[in-house]
Coordinates of C-alpha atoms in Angstrom, one line a residue:
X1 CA -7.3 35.1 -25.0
X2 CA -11.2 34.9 -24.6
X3 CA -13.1 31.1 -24.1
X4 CA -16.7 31.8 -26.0
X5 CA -18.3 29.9 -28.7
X6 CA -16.2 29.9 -31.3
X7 CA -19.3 31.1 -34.0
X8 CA -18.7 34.5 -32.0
X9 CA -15.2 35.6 -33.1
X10 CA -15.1 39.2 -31.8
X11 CA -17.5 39.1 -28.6
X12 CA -15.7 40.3 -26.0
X13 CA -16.3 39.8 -22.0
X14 CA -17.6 42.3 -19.2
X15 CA -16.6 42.3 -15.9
X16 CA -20.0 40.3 -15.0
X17 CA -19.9 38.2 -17.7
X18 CA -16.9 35.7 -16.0
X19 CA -17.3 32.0 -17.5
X20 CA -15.4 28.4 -16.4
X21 CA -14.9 27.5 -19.9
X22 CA -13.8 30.2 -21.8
X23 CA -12.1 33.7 -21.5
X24 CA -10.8 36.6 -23.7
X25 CA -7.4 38.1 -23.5
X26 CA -5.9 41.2 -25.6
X27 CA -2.1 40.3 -27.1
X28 CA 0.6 42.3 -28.7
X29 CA 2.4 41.2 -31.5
X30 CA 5.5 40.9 -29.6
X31 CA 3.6 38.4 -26.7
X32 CA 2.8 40.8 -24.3
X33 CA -0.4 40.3 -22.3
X34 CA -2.3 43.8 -22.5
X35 CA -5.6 42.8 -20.7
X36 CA -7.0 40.0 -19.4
X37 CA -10.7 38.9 -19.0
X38 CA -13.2 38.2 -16.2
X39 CA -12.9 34.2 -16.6
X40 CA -9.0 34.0 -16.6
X41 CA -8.8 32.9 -12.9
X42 CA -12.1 30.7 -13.8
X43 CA -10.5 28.6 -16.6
X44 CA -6.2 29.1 -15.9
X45 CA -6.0 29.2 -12.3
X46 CA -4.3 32.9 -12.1
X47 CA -5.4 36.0 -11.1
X48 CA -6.0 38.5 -14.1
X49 CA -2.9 40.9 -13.0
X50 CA -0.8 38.5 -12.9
X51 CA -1.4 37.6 -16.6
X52 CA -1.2 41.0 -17.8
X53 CA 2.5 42.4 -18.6
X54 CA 3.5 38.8 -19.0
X55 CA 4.6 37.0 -22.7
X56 CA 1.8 35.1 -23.3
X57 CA 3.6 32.4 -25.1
X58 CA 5.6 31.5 -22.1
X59 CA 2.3 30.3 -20.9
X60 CA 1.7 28.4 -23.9
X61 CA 2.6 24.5 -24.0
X62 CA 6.3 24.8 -26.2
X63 CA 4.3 22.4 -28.7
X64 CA 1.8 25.0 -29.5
X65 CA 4.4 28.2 -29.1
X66 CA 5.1 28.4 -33.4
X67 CA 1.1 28.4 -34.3
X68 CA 0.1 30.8 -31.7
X69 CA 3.0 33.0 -32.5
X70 CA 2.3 32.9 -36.2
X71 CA -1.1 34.0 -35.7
X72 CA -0.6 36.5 -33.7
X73 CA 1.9 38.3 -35.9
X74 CA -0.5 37.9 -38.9
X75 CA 1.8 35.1 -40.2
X76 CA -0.5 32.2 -40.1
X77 CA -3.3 32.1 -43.4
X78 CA -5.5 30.2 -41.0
X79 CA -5.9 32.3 -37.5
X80 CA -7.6 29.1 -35.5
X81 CA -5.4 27.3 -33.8
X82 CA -5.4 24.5 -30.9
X83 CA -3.4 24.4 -28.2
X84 CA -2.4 24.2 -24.5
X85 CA -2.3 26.6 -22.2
X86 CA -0.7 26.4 -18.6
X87 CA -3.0 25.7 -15.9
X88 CA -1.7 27.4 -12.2
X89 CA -1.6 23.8 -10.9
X90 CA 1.3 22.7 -13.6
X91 CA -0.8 21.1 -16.1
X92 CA -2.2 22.3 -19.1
X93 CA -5.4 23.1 -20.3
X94 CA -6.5 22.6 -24.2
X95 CA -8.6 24.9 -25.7
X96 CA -9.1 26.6 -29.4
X97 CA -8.0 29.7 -30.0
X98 CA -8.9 32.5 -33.1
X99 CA -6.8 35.5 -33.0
X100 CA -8.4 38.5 -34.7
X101 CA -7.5 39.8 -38.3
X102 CA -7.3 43.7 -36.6
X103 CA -5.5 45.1 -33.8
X104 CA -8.4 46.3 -31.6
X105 CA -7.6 49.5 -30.7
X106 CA -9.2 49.8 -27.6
X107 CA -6.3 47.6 -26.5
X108 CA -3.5 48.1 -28.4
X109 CA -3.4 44.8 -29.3
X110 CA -5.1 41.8 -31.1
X111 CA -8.1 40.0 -29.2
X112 CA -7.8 36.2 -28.8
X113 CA -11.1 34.4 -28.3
X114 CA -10.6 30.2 -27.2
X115 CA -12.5 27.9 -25.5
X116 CA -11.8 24.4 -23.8
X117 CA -11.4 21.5 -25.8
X118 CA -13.1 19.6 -23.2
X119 CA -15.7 21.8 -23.3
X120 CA -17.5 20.0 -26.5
X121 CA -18.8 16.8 -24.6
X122 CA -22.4 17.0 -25.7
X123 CA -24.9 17.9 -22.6
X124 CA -26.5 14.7 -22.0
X125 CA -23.1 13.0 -21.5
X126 CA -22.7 15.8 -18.5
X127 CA -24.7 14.1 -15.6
X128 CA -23.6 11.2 -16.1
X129 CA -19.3 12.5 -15.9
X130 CA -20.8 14.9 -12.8
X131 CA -22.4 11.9 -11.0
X132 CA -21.0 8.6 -12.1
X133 CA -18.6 7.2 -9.7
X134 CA -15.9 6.0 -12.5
X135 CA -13.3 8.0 -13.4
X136 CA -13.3 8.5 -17.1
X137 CA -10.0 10.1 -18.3
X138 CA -9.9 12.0 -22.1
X139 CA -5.8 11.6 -23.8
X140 CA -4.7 13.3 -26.7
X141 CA -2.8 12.1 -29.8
X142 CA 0.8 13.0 -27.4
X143 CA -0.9 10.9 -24.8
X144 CA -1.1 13.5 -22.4
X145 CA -5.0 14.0 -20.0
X146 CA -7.3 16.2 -22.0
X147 CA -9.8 15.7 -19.8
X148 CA -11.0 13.5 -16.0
X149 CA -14.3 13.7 -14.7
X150 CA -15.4 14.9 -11.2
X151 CA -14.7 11.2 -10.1
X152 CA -10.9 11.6 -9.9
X153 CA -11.5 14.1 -6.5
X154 CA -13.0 11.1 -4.7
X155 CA -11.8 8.1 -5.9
X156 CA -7.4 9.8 -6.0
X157 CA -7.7 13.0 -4.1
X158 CA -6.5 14.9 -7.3
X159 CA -8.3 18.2 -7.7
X160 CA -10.5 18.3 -11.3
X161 CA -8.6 19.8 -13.6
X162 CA -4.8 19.0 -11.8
X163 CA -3.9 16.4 -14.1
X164 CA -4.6 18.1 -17.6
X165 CA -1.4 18.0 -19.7
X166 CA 0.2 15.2 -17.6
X167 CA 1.2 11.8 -18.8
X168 CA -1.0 9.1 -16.5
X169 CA 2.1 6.9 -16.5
X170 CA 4.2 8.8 -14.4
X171 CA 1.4 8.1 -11.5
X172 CA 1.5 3.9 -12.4
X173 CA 3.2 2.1 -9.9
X174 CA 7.1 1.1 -10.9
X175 CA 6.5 -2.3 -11.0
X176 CA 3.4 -2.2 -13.1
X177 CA 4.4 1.2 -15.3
X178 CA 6.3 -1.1 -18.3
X179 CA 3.0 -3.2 -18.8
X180 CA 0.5 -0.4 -19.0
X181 CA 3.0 2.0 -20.9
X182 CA 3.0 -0.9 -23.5
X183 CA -0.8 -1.4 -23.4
X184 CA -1.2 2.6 -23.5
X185 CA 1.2 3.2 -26.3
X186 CA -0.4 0.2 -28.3
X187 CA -4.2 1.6 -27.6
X188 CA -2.9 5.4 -29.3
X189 CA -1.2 3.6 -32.8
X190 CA -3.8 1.0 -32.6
X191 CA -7.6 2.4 -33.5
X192 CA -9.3 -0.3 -32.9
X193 CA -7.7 -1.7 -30.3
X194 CA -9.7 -2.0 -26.8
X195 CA -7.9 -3.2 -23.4
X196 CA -8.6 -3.7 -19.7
X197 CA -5.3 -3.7 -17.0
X198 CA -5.8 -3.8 -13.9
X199 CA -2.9 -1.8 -12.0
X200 CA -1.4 0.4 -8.7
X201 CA -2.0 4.0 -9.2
X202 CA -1.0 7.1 -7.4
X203 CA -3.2 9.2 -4.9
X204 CA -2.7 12.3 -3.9
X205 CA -1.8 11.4 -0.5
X206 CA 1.1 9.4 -1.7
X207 CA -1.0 6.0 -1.3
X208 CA -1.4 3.8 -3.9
X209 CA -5.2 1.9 -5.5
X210 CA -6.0 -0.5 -7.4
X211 CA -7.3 0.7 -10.4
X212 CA -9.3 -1.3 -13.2
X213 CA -9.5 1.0 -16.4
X214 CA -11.1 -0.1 -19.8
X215 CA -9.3 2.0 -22.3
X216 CA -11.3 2.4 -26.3
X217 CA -9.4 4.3 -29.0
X218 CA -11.7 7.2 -30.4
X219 CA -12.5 7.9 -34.3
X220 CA -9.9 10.2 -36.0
X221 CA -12.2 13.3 -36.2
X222 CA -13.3 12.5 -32.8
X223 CA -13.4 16.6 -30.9
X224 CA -12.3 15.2 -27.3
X225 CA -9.3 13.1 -28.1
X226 CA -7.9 10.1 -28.9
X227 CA -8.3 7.7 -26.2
X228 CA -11.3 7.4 -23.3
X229 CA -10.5 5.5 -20.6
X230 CA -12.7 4.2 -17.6
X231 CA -11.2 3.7 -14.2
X232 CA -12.7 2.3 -11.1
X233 CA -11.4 1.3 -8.0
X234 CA -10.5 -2.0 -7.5
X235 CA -8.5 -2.2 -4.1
X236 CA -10.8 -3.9 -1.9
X237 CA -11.4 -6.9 -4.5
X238 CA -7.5 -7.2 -5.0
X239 CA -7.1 -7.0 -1.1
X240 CA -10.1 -9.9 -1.1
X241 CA -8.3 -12.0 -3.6
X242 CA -5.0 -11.6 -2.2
X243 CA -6.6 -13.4 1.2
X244 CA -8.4 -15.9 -0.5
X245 CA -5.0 -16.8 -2.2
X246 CA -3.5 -16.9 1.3
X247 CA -6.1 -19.1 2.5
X248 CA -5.9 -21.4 -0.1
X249 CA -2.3 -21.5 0.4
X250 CA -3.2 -22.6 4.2
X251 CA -5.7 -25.5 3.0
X252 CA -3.2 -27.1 0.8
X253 CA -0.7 -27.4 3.7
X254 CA -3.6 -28.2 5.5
X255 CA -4.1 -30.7 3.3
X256 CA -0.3 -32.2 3.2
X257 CA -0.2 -32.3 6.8
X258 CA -3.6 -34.6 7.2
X259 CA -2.4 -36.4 4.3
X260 CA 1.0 -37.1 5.8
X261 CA 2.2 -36.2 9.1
X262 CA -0.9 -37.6 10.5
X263 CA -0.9 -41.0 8.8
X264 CA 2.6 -41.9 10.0
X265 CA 1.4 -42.0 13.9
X266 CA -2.0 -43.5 13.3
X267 CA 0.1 -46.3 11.7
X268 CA 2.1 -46.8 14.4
X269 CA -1.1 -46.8 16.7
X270 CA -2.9 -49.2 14.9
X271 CA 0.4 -51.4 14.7
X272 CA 1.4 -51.3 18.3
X273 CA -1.9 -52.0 19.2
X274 CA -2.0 -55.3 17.0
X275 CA 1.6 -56.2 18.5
X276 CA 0.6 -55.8 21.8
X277 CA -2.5 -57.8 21.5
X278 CA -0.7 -60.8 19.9
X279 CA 2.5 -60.5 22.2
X280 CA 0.8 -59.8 25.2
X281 CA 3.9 -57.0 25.7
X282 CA 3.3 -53.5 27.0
X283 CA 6.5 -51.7 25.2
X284 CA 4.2 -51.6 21.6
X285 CA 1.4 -49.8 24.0
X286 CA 4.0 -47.3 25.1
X287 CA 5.2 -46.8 21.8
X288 CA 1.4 -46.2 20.8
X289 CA 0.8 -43.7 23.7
X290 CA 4.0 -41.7 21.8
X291 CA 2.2 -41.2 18.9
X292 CA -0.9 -40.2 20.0
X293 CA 0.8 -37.3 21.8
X294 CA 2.5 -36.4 18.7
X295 CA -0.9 -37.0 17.2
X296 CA -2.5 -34.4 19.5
X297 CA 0.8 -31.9 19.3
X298 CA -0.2 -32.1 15.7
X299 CA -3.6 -30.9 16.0
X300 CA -2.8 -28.2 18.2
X301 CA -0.2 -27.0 15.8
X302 CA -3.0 -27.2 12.6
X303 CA -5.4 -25.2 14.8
X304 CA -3.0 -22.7 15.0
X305 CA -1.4 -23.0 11.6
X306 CA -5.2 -22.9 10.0
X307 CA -5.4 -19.2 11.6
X308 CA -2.2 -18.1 10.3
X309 CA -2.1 -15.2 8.0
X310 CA -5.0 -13.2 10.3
X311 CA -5.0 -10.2 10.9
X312 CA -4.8 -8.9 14.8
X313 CA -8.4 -7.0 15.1
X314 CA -8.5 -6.4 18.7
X315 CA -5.1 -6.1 20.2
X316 CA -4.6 -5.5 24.0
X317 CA -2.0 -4.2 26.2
X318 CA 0.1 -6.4 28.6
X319 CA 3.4 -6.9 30.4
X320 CA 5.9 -9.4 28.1
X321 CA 6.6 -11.0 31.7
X322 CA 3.0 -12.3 32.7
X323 CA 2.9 -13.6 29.3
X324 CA 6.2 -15.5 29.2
X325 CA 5.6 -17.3 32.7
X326 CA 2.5 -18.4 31.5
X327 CA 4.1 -20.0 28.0
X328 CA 7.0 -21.2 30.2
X329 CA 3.9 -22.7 32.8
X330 CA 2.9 -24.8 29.5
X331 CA 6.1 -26.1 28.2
X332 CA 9.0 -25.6 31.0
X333 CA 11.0 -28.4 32.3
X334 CA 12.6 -29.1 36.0
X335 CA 16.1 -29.3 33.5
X336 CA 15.5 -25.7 32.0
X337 CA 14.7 -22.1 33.7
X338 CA 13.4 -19.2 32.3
X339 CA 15.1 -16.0 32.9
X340 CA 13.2 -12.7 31.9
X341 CA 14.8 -9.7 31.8
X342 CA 13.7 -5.9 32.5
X343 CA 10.1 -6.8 30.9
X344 CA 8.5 -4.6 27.9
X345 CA 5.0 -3.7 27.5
X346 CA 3.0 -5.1 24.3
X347 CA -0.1 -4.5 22.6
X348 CA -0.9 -7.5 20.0
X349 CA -3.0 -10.5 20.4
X350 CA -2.0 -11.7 24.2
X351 CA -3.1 -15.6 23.1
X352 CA -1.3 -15.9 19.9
X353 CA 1.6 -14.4 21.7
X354 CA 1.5 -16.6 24.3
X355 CA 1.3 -19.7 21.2
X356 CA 4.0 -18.1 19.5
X357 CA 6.0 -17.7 23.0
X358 CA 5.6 -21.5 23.8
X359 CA 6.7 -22.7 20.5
X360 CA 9.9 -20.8 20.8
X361 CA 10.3 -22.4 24.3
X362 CA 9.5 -25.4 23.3
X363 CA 12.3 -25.4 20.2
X364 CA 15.0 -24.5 23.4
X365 CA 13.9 -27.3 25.6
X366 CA 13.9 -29.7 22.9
X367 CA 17.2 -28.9 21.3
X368 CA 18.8 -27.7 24.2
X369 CA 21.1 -30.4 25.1
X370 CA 21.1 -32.7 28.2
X371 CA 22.9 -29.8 30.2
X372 CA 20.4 -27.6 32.9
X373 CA 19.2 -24.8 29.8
X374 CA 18.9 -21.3 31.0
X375 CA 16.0 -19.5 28.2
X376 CA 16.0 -15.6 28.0
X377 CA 13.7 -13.4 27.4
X378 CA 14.7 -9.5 27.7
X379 CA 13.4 -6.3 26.0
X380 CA 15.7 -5.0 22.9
X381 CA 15.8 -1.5 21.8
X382 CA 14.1 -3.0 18.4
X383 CA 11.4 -5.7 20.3
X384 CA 12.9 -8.5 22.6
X385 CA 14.8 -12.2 22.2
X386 CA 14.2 -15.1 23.1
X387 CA 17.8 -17.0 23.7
X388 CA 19.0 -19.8 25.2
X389 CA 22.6 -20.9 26.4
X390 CA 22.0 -24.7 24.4
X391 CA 24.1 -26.1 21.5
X392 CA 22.6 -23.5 18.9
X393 CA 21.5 -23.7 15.5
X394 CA 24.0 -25.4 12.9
X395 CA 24.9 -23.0 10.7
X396 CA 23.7 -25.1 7.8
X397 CA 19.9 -25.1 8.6
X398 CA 20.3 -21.2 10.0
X399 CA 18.0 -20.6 6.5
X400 CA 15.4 -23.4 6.9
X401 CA 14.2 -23.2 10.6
X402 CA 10.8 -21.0 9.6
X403 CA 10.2 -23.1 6.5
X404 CA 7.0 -25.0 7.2
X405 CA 8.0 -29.0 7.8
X406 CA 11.6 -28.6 8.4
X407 CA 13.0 -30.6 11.4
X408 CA 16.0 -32.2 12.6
X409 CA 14.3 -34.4 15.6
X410 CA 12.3 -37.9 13.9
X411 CA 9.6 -36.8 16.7
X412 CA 9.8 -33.2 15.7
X413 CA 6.4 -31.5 13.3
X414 CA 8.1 -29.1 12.0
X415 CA 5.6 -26.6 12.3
X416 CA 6.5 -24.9 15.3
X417 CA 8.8 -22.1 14.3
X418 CA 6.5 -21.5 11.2
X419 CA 3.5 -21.2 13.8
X420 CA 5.9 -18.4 15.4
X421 CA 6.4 -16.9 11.8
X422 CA 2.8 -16.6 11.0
X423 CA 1.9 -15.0 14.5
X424 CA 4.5 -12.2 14.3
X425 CA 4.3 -11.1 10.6
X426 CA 0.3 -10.9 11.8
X427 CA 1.5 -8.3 14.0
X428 CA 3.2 -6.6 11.2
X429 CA 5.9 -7.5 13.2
X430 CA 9.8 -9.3 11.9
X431 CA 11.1 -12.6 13.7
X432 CA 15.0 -13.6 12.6
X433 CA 17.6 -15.8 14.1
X434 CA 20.6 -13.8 15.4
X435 CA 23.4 -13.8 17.9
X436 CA 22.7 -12.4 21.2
X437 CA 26.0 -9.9 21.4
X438 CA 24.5 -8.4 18.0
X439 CA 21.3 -7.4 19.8
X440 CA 20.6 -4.5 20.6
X441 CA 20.1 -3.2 24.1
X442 CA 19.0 -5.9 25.2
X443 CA 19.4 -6.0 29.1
X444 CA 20.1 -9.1 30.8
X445 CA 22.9 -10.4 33.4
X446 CA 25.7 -11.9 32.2
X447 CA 26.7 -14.3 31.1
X448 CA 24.5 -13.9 27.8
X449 CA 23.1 -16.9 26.0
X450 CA 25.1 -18.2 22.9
X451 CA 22.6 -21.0 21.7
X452 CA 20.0 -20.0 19.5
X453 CA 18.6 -16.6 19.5
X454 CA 15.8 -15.1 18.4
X455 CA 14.8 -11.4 18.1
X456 CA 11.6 -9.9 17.4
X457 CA 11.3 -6.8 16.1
X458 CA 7.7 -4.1 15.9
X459 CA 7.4 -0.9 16.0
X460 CA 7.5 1.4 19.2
X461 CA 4.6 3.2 20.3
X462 CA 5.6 6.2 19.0
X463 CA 6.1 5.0 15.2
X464 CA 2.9 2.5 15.4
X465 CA 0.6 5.6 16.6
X466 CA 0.7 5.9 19.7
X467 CA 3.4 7.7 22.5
X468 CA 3.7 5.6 26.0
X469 CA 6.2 5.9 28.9
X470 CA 7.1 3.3 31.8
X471 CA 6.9 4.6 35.8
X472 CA 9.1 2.7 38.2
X473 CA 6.5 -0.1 38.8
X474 CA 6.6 -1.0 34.7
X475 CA 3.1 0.3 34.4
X476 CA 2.4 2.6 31.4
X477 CA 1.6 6.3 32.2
X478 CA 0.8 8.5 29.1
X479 CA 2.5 11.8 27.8
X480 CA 0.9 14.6 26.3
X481 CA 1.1 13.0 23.3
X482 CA -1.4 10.5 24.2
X483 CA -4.2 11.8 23.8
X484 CA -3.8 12.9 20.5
X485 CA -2.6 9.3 19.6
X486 CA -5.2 7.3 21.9
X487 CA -8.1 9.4 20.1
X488 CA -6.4 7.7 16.8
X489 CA -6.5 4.6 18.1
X490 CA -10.1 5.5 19.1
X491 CA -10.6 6.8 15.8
X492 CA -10.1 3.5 13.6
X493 CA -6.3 2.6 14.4
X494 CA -7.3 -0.1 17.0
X495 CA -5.5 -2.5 15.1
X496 CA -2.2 -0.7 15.5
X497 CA 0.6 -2.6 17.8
X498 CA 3.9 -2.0 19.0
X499 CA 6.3 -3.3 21.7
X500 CA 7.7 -0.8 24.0
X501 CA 10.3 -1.1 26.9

């Protein structure tokens, strides 16, 4: 087959004449490929001997096998036909073919002259598909790509070209493919129809974007195809919204909690107060000093809830011990004592640790019975726990305790354990309530805790990007693998943390 304008039936190429949108090939009546032009490997991808001896219609889309065949062997009346042709990534390329009336006998076989489909966007259209930075996709009538513009290389990593002859909705996301089929399959029986769906895509690398494609049916006797659709990337807007909606969803708890919570106590302030002053009593003042530290407990606890949903942008690395003595310095009683096991080695945010390290602390001391408490804190082969040897959790509230506002104590917020939440899943990290014997590796002398138990779980060095090793002192010494890693983190991946033993 031969791509060249198709008012020049019977030019044939030269070796110097190669072209990337249309090439010439030489057929036998039975298939066989007798020669093979210059632009072959410019417009299918293939070297030229690999073409010849083969049957060209096995490289011919099955849809377009009967026409080609029937004008080869002199069957057909009419010797144009359109079809598809396999590309050597695994799509297809369209292009117009017109088989000659003679055998040309300086082949032995009849010359085939085609040219892209694609090919007949007018000229003044081309800057603007080189250069603009949508992508704008061309579907047939089988709502398979005729044609994607230069755009698709930067925007998806797809090489141009790579995607002709493929469906685009086998590259939608599962959970938005059913949506966009129906919009897709409604815009090809609907002429007039005209759509815009925003939706996950495929990359190349395996990632997914946002996309935002406008989709316009084309006229019948349109020469490019049935559908154009313009796709940009939207995934920095959605990742904008999506943390607005978060925020949002922080002000209105915000919100309940001023509303509420602090109401409550400032009554009992301004009522004490009254009592005290007409009674002459101290108990009301007493009763008022209570709720102004649950008053100021509260604060703390919206300071830190209003910074929930951050992200961690500059993590550091530091010993799990230093950081749990400090916590326990804040919220440890003379009735309680804090155990820490072999310590690990953490990089995350060390003061929202240490926030979400005295809220657990604080949840043990408060619940854990009038008995001397003993709290734990060991590395796990998954993170570490924090455990105590208290009453535990009743099995019936196991499923509430990180919901925000849930309590069992009349003095309790609420919030503390939804504080702890918020800080891990930052991390990209998992907090759950567990039993201790179902942890782990976690390494601490026995007896173990059975109260409550927490475990939190992050990825190791390794996993998270970077490789790490303890010496004797508990001090971290780099492998070889280091460097690689630490020129990552170096790189961009700064963000990136882990818990390691």
């Amino acid at each position: 087959m031969t791509l060249h304008p198709m008012d020049q039936p019977h030019a044939t190429e030269t070796a110097s004449t190669p072209n990337a949108d249309r090439f010439l090939v030489a057929v036998a009546v039975d298939g066989e490929v007798l020669f093979a032009g210059p632009s072959v490997p410019s417009v299918l991808g293939v070297e030229r001997e690999t073409l010849v001896g083969d049957d060209f219609l096995e490289h011919v889309h099955p849809s377009g096998r009967k026409a080609v065949s029937d004008a080869l062997s002199a069957v057909a009346v009419d010797r144009r036909v359109v079809h598809r042709v396999r590309h050597a990534s695994g799509g297809y390329v369209r292009v117009e073919s017109v088989v000659d009336d003679e055998v040309a006998p300086e082949f032995g076989g009849r010359v085939v002259t085609s040219r892209r489909v694609d090919g007949t966007f007018p000229e003044r259209y081309r800057a603007f598909l080189e250069y603009g930075t949508d992508i704008v996709t061309v579907v047939d009538d089988d709502g398979r790509v005729r044609y994607e513009s230069p755009s698709v290389e930067e925007v998806l990593g797809y090489e141009q070209g790579s995607l002709v002859g493929r469906s685009p909705l086998g590259y939608v996301h599962p959970d938005d493919r059913d949506r966009v089929t129906e919009e897709f399959y409604g815009a090809l029986s609907d002429p007039d129809a005209a759509s815009t769906l925003e939706y996950r895509y495929r990359t190349a690398d395996d990632d997914w974007v946002w996309l935002e494609s406008r989709t316009r049916s084309l006229p019948d006797d349109a020469a490019v195809g049935r559908l154009v659709i313009n796709s940009r990337d939207v995934t920095e807007r959605k990742h904008r919204e999506r943390r607005l909606a978060d925020r949002n969803d922080r002000l209105d708890r915000f919100t309940s909690i001023v509303s509420h919570d602090l109401r409550n106590p400032l009554s009992v302030v301004r009522a004490s107060i009254e009592m005290a002053r007409h009674r002459g009593e101290t108990d009301p003042l007493e009763r008022g000093e209570r709720a102004v530290d649950r008053i100021e407990r509260l604060t703390t606890e919206l300071l830190t809830l209003a910074r929930q949903g951050e992200g961690i942008d500059d993590p550091s690395e530091f010993p799990l011990e230093r950081v749990a003595r400090e916590a326990w310095d804040t919220v440890g009683t003379a009735d309680a004592d804090l155990v820490v096991g072999r310590g690990a080695r953490i990089r995350g945010d060390r003061s929202r640790l240490r926030q979400a390290l005295e809220n657990l602390f604080r949840n043990c001391v408060e619940h854990g019975g009038p008995r001397d408490l003993r709290v734990v804190v060991t590395a796990t082969d998954r993170g570490f726990v924090v455990a105590d040897d208290g009453p535990g959790i009743d099995p019936d509230h196991e499923s509430d305790v990180f919901e925000s506002g849930f309590t069992t104590r009349e003095d309790g917020t609420g919030y503390g354990l939804d504080i702890v939440r918020g800080i891990v899943e930052a991390h990209d990290w998992s907090v759950a309530l567990t039993d201790f014997d179902r942890v782990a590796g976690a390494d601490i002398d026995r007896p173990a805790p059975d109260g409550a138990c927490f475990e939190i779980r992050a990825p190791t060095p390794k996993r998270a990007g970077r490789v790490s090793t303890n010496d004797a002192e508990g001090s971290v010494s780099d492998t070889a693998d280091n460097a690689a890693a630490d020129n990552d983190v170096a790189g961009g991946d700064r963000r990136r943390t882990w818990i390691d033993r």
